[in-house]
Tab-separated table of C-alpha atoms in Angstrom:
chain	number	residue	atom	x	y	z
A	877	UNK	CA	-20.417	-26.106	93.184
A	878	UNK	CA	-18.437	-28.558	94.814
A	879	UNK	CA	-16.144	-39.194	95.318
A	880	UNK	CA	-12.980	-36.879	95.386
A	881	UNK	CA	-12.024	-34.782	92.335
A	882	UNK	CA	-14.500	-36.248	89.780
A	883	UNK	CA	-17.370	-35.856	92.025
A	884	UNK	CA	-16.431	-32.514	92.984
A	885	UNK	CA	-16.445	-31.359	89.299
A	886	UNK	CA	-19.666	-33.151	88.595
A	887	UNK	CA	-21.341	-31.076	91.394
A	888	UNK	CA	-19.649	-27.826	90.268
A	889	UNK	CA	-20.916	-28.238	86.707
A	890	UNK	CA	-24.427	-28.828	87.821
A	891	UNK	CA	-24.411	-25.892	89.984
A	892	UNK	CA	-22.953	-23.768	87.151
A	893	UNK	CA	-25.651	-24.638	84.868
A	894	UNK	CA	-28.112	-23.706	87.794
A	895	UNK	CA	-26.300	-20.546	88.607
A	896	UNK	CA	-26.450	-19.303	85.195
A	897	UNK	CA	-30.438	-20.015	85.053
A	898	UNK	CA	-31.299	-18.610	88.465
A	899	UNK	CA	-29.551	-15.345	88.484
A	900	UNK	CA	-32.506	-13.404	87.315
A	901	UNK	CA	-35.455	-13.523	84.681
A	902	UNK	CA	-36.782	-10.246	83.465
A	903	UNK	CA	-35.435	-8.422	86.583
A	904	UNK	CA	-37.940	-10.631	88.584
A	905	UNK	CA	-34.855	-12.265	90.245
A	906	UNK	CA	-34.684	-15.705	88.997
A	907	UNK	CA	-36.023	-18.598	87.000
A	908	UNK	CA	-35.182	-20.468	83.821
A	909	UNK	CA	-33.158	-17.442	82.493
A	910	UNK	CA	-31.626	-17.766	78.950
A	911	UNK	CA	-29.764	-21.156	78.440
A	912	UNK	CA	-28.259	-19.736	75.245
A	913	UNK	CA	-26.311	-17.242	77.322
A	914	UNK	CA	-24.057	-19.911	78.877
A	915	UNK	CA	-21.102	-21.096	77.277
A	916	UNK	CA	-21.319	-24.142	79.158
A	917	UNK	CA	-19.084	-25.871	81.736
A	918	UNK	CA	-15.798	-27.288	80.434
A	919	UNK	CA	-12.218	-28.260	81.243
A	920	UNK	CA	-11.523	-24.353	80.998
A	921	UNK	CA	-12.042	-23.720	84.561
A	922	UNK	CA	-8.960	-21.678	85.785
A	923	UNK	CA	-9.028	-21.696	89.666
A	924	UNK	CA	-6.907	-18.549	89.740
A	925	UNK	CA	-10.210	-16.511	89.494
A	926	UNK	CA	-11.278	-18.180	92.627
A	927	UNK	CA	-8.502	-15.942	94.386
A	928	UNK	CA	-9.902	-12.501	94.583
A	929	UNK	CA	-10.635	-9.888	97.391
A	930	UNK	CA	-13.369	-7.283	96.408
A	931	UNK	CA	-11.944	-4.122	95.653
A	932	UNK	CA	-8.261	-5.441	96.151
A	933	UNK	CA	-7.042	-2.860	93.769
A	934	UNK	CA	-8.889	0.116	95.048
A	935	UNK	CA	-7.450	3.751	95.175
A	936	UNK	CA	-8.857	6.967	95.800
A	937	UNK	CA	-10.691	8.596	92.894
A	938	UNK	CA	-11.914	11.966	94.693
A	939	UNK	CA	-9.071	13.822	93.461
A	940	UNK	CA	-8.789	12.357	89.774
A	941	UNK	CA	-9.761	14.586	86.930
A	942	UNK	CA	-12.553	13.122	84.996
A	943	UNK	CA	-11.757	11.184	81.760
A	944	UNK	CA	-11.518	13.277	78.558
A	945	UNK	CA	-13.474	10.432	76.885
A	946	UNK	CA	-16.793	10.547	78.526
A	947	UNK	CA	-19.043	8.246	76.468
A	948	UNK	CA	-19.301	4.840	78.041
A	949	UNK	CA	-21.603	1.988	77.241
A	950	UNK	CA	-22.092	-0.593	80.013
A	951	UNK	CA	-23.429	-4.074	79.127
A	952	UNK	CA	-25.755	-5.760	81.446
A	953	UNK	CA	-26.820	-9.387	81.281
A	954	UNK	CA	-30.760	-9.792	80.445
A	955	UNK	CA	-32.537	-10.867	83.411
A	956	UNK	CA	-29.344	-10.809	85.654
A	957	UNK	CA	-30.601	-8.406	88.595
A	958	UNK	CA	-27.090	-7.648	89.825
A	959	UNK	CA	-25.956	-6.845	86.466
A	960	UNK	CA	-28.391	-3.959	85.911
A	961	UNK	CA	-27.963	-2.988	89.626
A	962	UNK	CA	-24.102	-2.462	89.263
A	963	UNK	CA	-24.502	-0.896	85.804
A	964	UNK	CA	-26.850	1.762	86.794
A	965	UNK	CA	-25.124	2.536	89.971
A	966	UNK	CA	-21.899	3.203	87.769
A	967	UNK	CA	-23.989	5.167	85.582
A	968	UNK	CA	-25.464	7.339	88.463
A	969	UNK	CA	-21.938	8.034	89.924
A	970	UNK	CA	-20.289	8.695	86.501
A	971	UNK	CA	-23.267	10.934	85.165
A	972	UNK	CA	-22.789	13.148	88.015
A	973	UNK	CA	-19.046	13.724	86.953
A	974	UNK	CA	-20.033	14.634	83.331
A	975	UNK	CA	-19.972	11.379	81.622
A	976	UNK	CA	-22.542	10.114	79.037
A	977	UNK	CA	-23.328	6.533	80.203
A	978	UNK	CA	-25.659	4.126	78.445
A	979	UNK	CA	-26.733	0.710	79.843
A	980	UNK	CA	-27.719	-1.841	77.144
A	981	UNK	CA	-29.040	-5.356	77.935
A	982	UNK	CA	-27.514	-8.320	76.336
A	983	UNK	CA	-27.479	-12.130	76.470
A	984	UNK	CA	-24.000	-13.146	77.845
A	985	UNK	CA	-22.626	-14.602	74.470
A	986	UNK	CA	-23.120	-11.358	72.691
A	987	UNK	CA	-22.113	-9.159	75.580
A	988	UNK	CA	-18.776	-10.828	75.699
A	989	UNK	CA	-18.230	-10.882	71.928
A	990	UNK	CA	-19.283	-7.115	72.052
A	991	UNK	CA	-16.977	-6.327	74.980
A	992	UNK	CA	-14.023	-8.119	73.225
A	993	UNK	CA	-14.806	-6.183	69.905
A	994	UNK	CA	-14.793	-2.879	71.776
A	995	UNK	CA	-18.507	-2.206	71.064
A	996	UNK	CA	-19.075	-2.226	74.825
A	997	UNK	CA	-16.965	-0.574	77.335
A	998	UNK	CA	-17.616	-2.530	80.596
A	999	UNK	CA	-19.335	-5.699	81.856
A	1000	UNK	CA	-19.958	-6.067	85.521
A	1001	UNK	CA	-21.241	-9.604	86.012
A	1002	UNK	CA	-18.771	-12.211	85.279
A	1003	UNK	CA	-19.263	-15.279	87.376
A	1004	UNK	CA	-16.011	-17.192	87.980
A	1005	UNK	CA	-14.203	-19.372	88.075
A	1006	UNK	CA	-17.045	-21.540	86.826
A	1007	UNK	CA	-20.116	-20.228	85.315
A	1008	UNK	CA	-18.436	-17.969	82.657
A	1009	UNK	CA	-15.319	-19.802	82.380
A	1010	UNK	CA	-15.529	-20.596	78.687
A	1011	UNK	CA	-16.023	-16.882	77.860
A	1012	UNK	CA	-13.115	-15.792	79.615
A	1013	UNK	CA	-11.064	-18.752	78.125
A	1014	UNK	CA	-12.219	-17.507	74.728
A	1015	UNK	CA	-11.869	-13.805	75.156
A	1016	UNK	CA	-9.906	-13.084	78.260
A	1017	UNK	CA	-6.695	-12.127	76.587
A	1018	UNK	CA	-8.594	-9.282	75.008
A	1019	UNK	CA	-10.233	-8.097	78.113
A	1020	UNK	CA	-8.922	-5.925	81.029
A	1021	UNK	CA	-9.811	-7.477	84.474
A	1022	UNK	CA	-11.191	-4.580	86.793
A	1023	UNK	CA	-11.096	-7.162	89.833
A	1024	UNK	CA	-14.091	-8.719	91.603
A	1025	UNK	CA	-16.705	-6.902	93.572
A	1026	UNK	CA	-18.734	-9.757	95.248
A	1027	UNK	CA	-17.624	-13.081	96.608
A	1028	UNK	CA	-20.571	-15.093	97.771
A	1029	UNK	CA	-22.794	-15.815	94.418
A	1030	UNK	CA	-24.323	-19.267	95.096
A	1031	UNK	CA	-27.357	-21.355	95.289
A	1032	UNK	CA	-29.136	-21.750	98.502
A	1033	UNK	CA	-32.207	-23.376	100.258
A	1034	UNK	CA	-33.661	-20.574	102.454
A	1035	UNK	CA	-36.229	-20.732	105.338
A	1036	UNK	CA	-37.909	-18.014	107.478
A	1037	UNK	CA	-35.634	-16.512	109.996
A	1038	UNK	CA	-37.349	-17.790	112.929
A	1039	UNK	CA	-37.654	-21.444	111.748
A	1040	UNK	CA	-35.868	-24.059	113.939
A	1041	UNK	CA	-34.472	-25.696	110.922
A	1042	UNK	CA	-30.564	-24.841	110.889
A	1043	UNK	CA	-29.394	-27.176	108.016
A	1044	UNK	CA	-30.901	-28.638	104.885
A	1045	UNK	CA	-30.680	-32.136	106.713
A	1046	UNK	CA	-33.257	-30.924	109.044
A	1047	UNK	CA	-36.076	-30.687	106.492
A	1048	UNK	CA	-36.765	-34.520	106.407
A	1049	UNK	CA	-37.503	-34.575	110.143
A	1050	UNK	CA	-39.265	-31.389	110.101
A	1051	UNK	CA	-41.040	-31.604	107.075
A	1052	UNK	CA	-44.631	-31.125	108.618
A	1053	UNK	CA	-43.624	-27.777	109.613
A	1054	UNK	CA	-43.170	-26.621	106.071
A	1055	UNK	CA	-46.372	-28.265	104.801
A	1056	UNK	CA	-44.013	-30.926	103.477
A	1057	UNK	CA	-43.170	-28.671	100.725
A	1058	UNK	CA	-40.147	-26.859	99.244
A	1059	UNK	CA	-41.351	-24.136	96.899
A	1060	UNK	CA	-39.105	-24.085	93.769
A	1061	UNK	CA	-38.948	-21.913	90.541
A	1062	UNK	CA	-39.108	-22.852	86.925
A	1063	UNK	CA	-38.708	-26.346	85.681
A	1064	UNK	CA	-36.087	-25.402	83.260
A	1065	UNK	CA	-33.855	-23.383	85.865
A	1066	UNK	CA	-30.632	-24.901	86.609
A	1067	UNK	CA	-31.363	-24.627	90.095
A	1068	UNK	CA	-34.300	-26.955	89.760
A	1069	UNK	CA	-31.998	-29.551	88.296
A	1070	UNK	CA	-29.392	-29.442	91.030
A	1071	UNK	CA	-32.232	-29.591	93.759
A	1072	UNK	CA	-34.006	-32.731	92.085
A	1073	UNK	CA	-30.906	-34.586	90.957
A	1074	UNK	CA	-28.472	-33.790	93.756
A	1075	UNK	CA	-29.759	-31.951	96.791
A	1076	UNK	CA	-32.775	-34.257	97.428
A	1077	UNK	CA	-31.067	-37.654	96.820
A	1078	UNK	CA	-27.955	-36.460	99.049
A	1079	UNK	CA	-30.148	-35.367	101.979
A	1080	UNK	CA	-32.700	-38.111	101.474
A	1081	UNK	CA	-35.687	-35.931	101.540
A	1082	UNK	CA	-38.526	-38.393	101.015
A	1083	UNK	CA	-41.201	-36.453	102.811
A	1084	UNK	CA	-40.510	-32.881	101.234
A	1085	UNK	CA	-42.144	-32.495	97.942
A	1086	UNK	CA	-40.403	-30.074	95.394
A	1087	UNK	CA	-43.135	-27.715	94.158
A	1088	UNK	CA	-41.837	-26.652	90.732
A	1089	UNK	CA	-43.535	-23.542	89.476
A	1090	UNK	CA	-42.159	-20.155	88.658
A	1091	UNK	CA	-39.841	-17.542	90.313
A	1092	UNK	CA	-42.768	-14.938	90.773
A	1093	UNK	CA	-44.808	-17.902	92.393
A	1094	UNK	CA	-42.102	-18.949	94.832
A	1095	UNK	CA	-41.767	-15.149	95.766
A	1096	UNK	CA	-45.381	-14.920	96.199
A	1097	UNK	CA	-45.472	-17.778	98.658
A	1098	UNK	CA	-42.513	-16.538	100.405
A	1099	UNK	CA	-44.184	-13.306	100.834
A	1100	UNK	CA	-47.539	-14.974	102.057
A	1101	UNK	CA	-45.876	-17.420	104.520
A	1102	UNK	CA	-43.428	-14.927	106.357
A	1103	UNK	CA	-46.421	-12.367	106.473
A	1104	UNK	CA	-48.405	-15.009	108.256
A	1105	UNK	CA	-45.662	-16.127	110.402
A	1106	UNK	CA	-45.671	-19.517	109.041
A	1107	UNK	CA	-42.455	-21.805	108.167
A	1108	UNK	CA	-41.636	-21.837	104.676
A	1109	UNK	CA	-38.633	-23.423	102.727
A	1110	UNK	CA	-37.809	-22.249	99.107
A	1111	UNK	CA	-35.031	-22.494	96.508
A	1112	UNK	CA	-33.220	-19.264	96.378
A	1113	UNK	CA	-29.796	-17.803	95.379
A	1114	UNK	CA	-27.459	-14.978	96.339
A	1115	UNK	CA	-27.269	-12.132	95.261
A	1116	UNK	CA	-31.040	-11.604	95.599
A	1117	UNK	CA	-33.092	-8.944	97.034
A	1118	UNK	CA	-35.328	-11.336	98.792
A	1119	UNK	CA	-32.964	-11.353	101.604
A	1120	UNK	CA	-33.574	-7.821	102.075
A	1121	UNK	CA	-37.427	-7.837	101.307
A	1122	UNK	CA	-38.453	-10.890	103.746
A	1123	UNK	CA	-37.112	-12.170	106.971
A	1124	UNK	CA	-35.271	-15.211	105.523
A	1125	UNK	CA	-31.971	-16.847	105.959
A	1126	UNK	CA	-30.131	-19.825	104.381
A	1127	UNK	CA	-29.900	-23.357	105.621
A	1128	UNK	CA	-26.508	-24.621	106.051
A	1129	UNK	CA	-25.325	-27.210	103.440
A	1130	UNK	CA	-22.910	-29.468	105.134
A	1131	UNK	CA	-22.910	-31.999	102.078
A	1132	UNK	CA	-22.154	-29.316	99.606
A	1133	UNK	CA	-25.136	-30.463	97.572
A	1134	UNK	CA	-25.846	-26.886	96.222
A	1135	UNK	CA	-22.279	-25.950	95.011
A	1136	UNK	CA	-19.922	-23.462	96.417
A	1137	UNK	CA	-19.634	-19.744	96.077
A	1138	UNK	CA	-18.234	-17.942	93.055
A	1139	UNK	CA	-16.803	-14.450	92.649
A	1140	UNK	CA	-18.362	-11.733	90.555
A	1141	UNK	CA	-15.890	-9.756	88.253
A	1142	UNK	CA	-15.827	-6.623	86.107
A	1143	UNK	CA	-14.138	-6.430	82.843
A	1144	UNK	CA	-13.408	-3.771	80.313
A	1145	UNK	CA	-12.883	-3.722	76.759
A	1146	UNK	CA	-9.074	-3.659	75.275
A	1147	UNK	CA	-7.829	-0.322	76.158
A	1148	UNK	CA	-10.343	0.936	78.776
A	1149	UNK	CA	-8.078	1.430	81.547
A	1150	UNK	CA	-5.983	3.835	79.364
A	1151	UNK	CA	-8.797	5.673	77.669
A	1152	UNK	CA	-10.886	5.914	80.972
A	1153	UNK	CA	-8.455	5.684	84.217
A	1154	UNK	CA	-10.917	7.170	86.505
A	1155	UNK	CA	-13.796	5.307	85.288
A	1156	UNK	CA	-11.783	2.096	85.266
A	1157	UNK	CA	-10.556	2.876	89.095
A	1158	UNK	CA	-14.012	3.543	90.063
A	1159	UNK	CA	-14.944	-0.101	88.784
A	1160	UNK	CA	-11.873	-1.598	90.672
A	1161	UNK	CA	-13.120	0.196	93.822
A	1162	UNK	CA	-16.542	-1.523	93.904
A	1163	UNK	CA	-17.167	-3.907	96.487
A	1164	UNK	CA	-20.615	-5.316	97.993
A	1165	UNK	CA	-21.554	-7.267	101.022
A	1166	UNK	CA	-24.740	-9.305	100.868
A	1167	UNK	CA	-26.767	-6.723	102.845
A	1168	UNK	CA	-25.887	-3.793	100.708
A	1169	UNK	CA	-26.390	-5.649	97.459
A	1170	UNK	CA	-29.653	-7.029	98.549
A	1171	UNK	CA	-30.878	-3.704	99.519
A	1172	UNK	CA	-29.930	-1.979	96.346
A	1173	UNK	CA	-31.751	-4.859	94.359
A	1174	UNK	CA	-34.906	-4.674	96.653
A	1175	UNK	CA	-35.366	-1.129	95.841
A	1176	UNK	CA	-34.697	-1.565	92.066
A	1177	UNK	CA	-36.635	-4.953	91.574
A	1178	UNK	CA	-39.268	-5.745	94.196
A	1179	UNK	CA	-42.814	-5.282	93.453
A	1180	UNK	CA	-43.234	-3.154	96.697
A	1181	UNK	CA	-40.643	-0.797	95.247
A	1182	UNK	CA	-39.846	0.094	91.565
A	1183	UNK	CA	-40.379	-3.589	90.208
A	1184	UNK	CA	-37.434	-2.925	87.615
A	1185	UNK	CA	-39.506	-0.326	85.797
A	1186	UNK	CA	-37.124	2.612	86.517
A	1187	UNK	CA	-33.680	1.636	87.246
A	1188	UNK	CA	-32.053	5.206	87.348
A	1189	UNK	CA	-34.605	6.595	89.646
A	1190	UNK	CA	-34.488	3.700	92.080
A	1191	UNK	CA	-30.654	3.811	92.134
A	1192	UNK	CA	-30.714	7.558	92.967
A	1193	UNK	CA	-33.104	6.958	95.731
A	1194	UNK	CA	-30.631	4.213	97.199
A	1195	UNK	CA	-27.731	6.215	96.684
A	1196	UNK	CA	-29.368	9.102	98.638
A	1197	UNK	CA	-30.077	6.770	101.486
A	1198	UNK	CA	-26.268	5.495	101.323
A	1199	UNK	CA	-24.276	8.589	100.747
A	1200	UNK	CA	-21.449	7.449	103.131
A	1201	UNK	CA	-21.205	4.248	101.348
A	1202	UNK	CA	-20.905	6.104	97.808
A	1203	UNK	CA	-18.142	8.292	99.462
A	1204	UNK	CA	-16.198	5.329	100.700
A	1205	UNK	CA	-16.691	3.837	97.281
A	1206	UNK	CA	-15.153	6.802	95.514
A	1207	UNK	CA	-12.384	6.912	98.189
A	1208	UNK	CA	-11.489	3.229	97.613
A	1209	UNK	CA	-12.439	2.404	101.275
A	1210	UNK	CA	-14.900	-0.661	100.642
A	1211	UNK	CA	-14.496	-4.125	101.296
A	1212	UNK	CA	-16.724	-7.352	100.535
A	1213	UNK	CA	-17.769	-7.300	104.219
A	1214	UNK	CA	-18.243	-3.538	104.457
A	1215	UNK	CA	-21.526	-2.938	106.247
């Protein structure tokens, strides 16, 4: 989200709108999203939120007693895959320890309102320093920060791994390799606007046609092309399960046209840490690498797996395959780059 300061902010604002829209639609992984869920970019950006190392406040919880208060409600943002992935993962671990955890879907506005009012105990999907800046400006003094757990939330242009293209700049000279087409998502998605208004002009992509359609259509084309060993270019974003499901990689963006990376934070309601010290510490211990998060989301949301239809069962399957990771999480030994 990146002419010196004014242009940098302009790019940031465009990327923010796109990021908010492209984080997921009905657990399919992207799309137009819910524009009403964004407070909107403003002068409220506080760069202190850009400085966070995942799990920086980690401690060993394995010897801690379970909290006396065991009823916990976690709010997940409708259509944002990583929201439901982290919420149900927390539910899985806490339920095993005797808690009664509910995951409820909200649009961002009602979610933050409910959290500040104490009706929701946790939210695990706050994008900072930009996308959710206004919400944190409005409610932050009432919320308890549980730290960040992911540090690479961003918009991308992705291609098949064996493509000769290395940078977005290569798309113009190599356009014929990709059928002169960049497969996009919904017309109303923020990422679509960023690609049309910023990325394409900055890189002078005159030969490449942006095909605006839908997230499912983009993913279908990605699946079809990679299965046929054909070059393909798509608009994508991190985190997304497509990085696990398909052999794809990001193109370098030397002009910063797609914006920079944000951090994803967790926040608790007022008093949550005092009422639920063990659960709060477990949240603080959470840290995901791209590979781990893509793997979890792939099992939960891809059509070849659970397709977003049984999140608890999907998480249980993933946890069974990643028991060492679960143990390190409980012991406070994870980092953002943990493999």
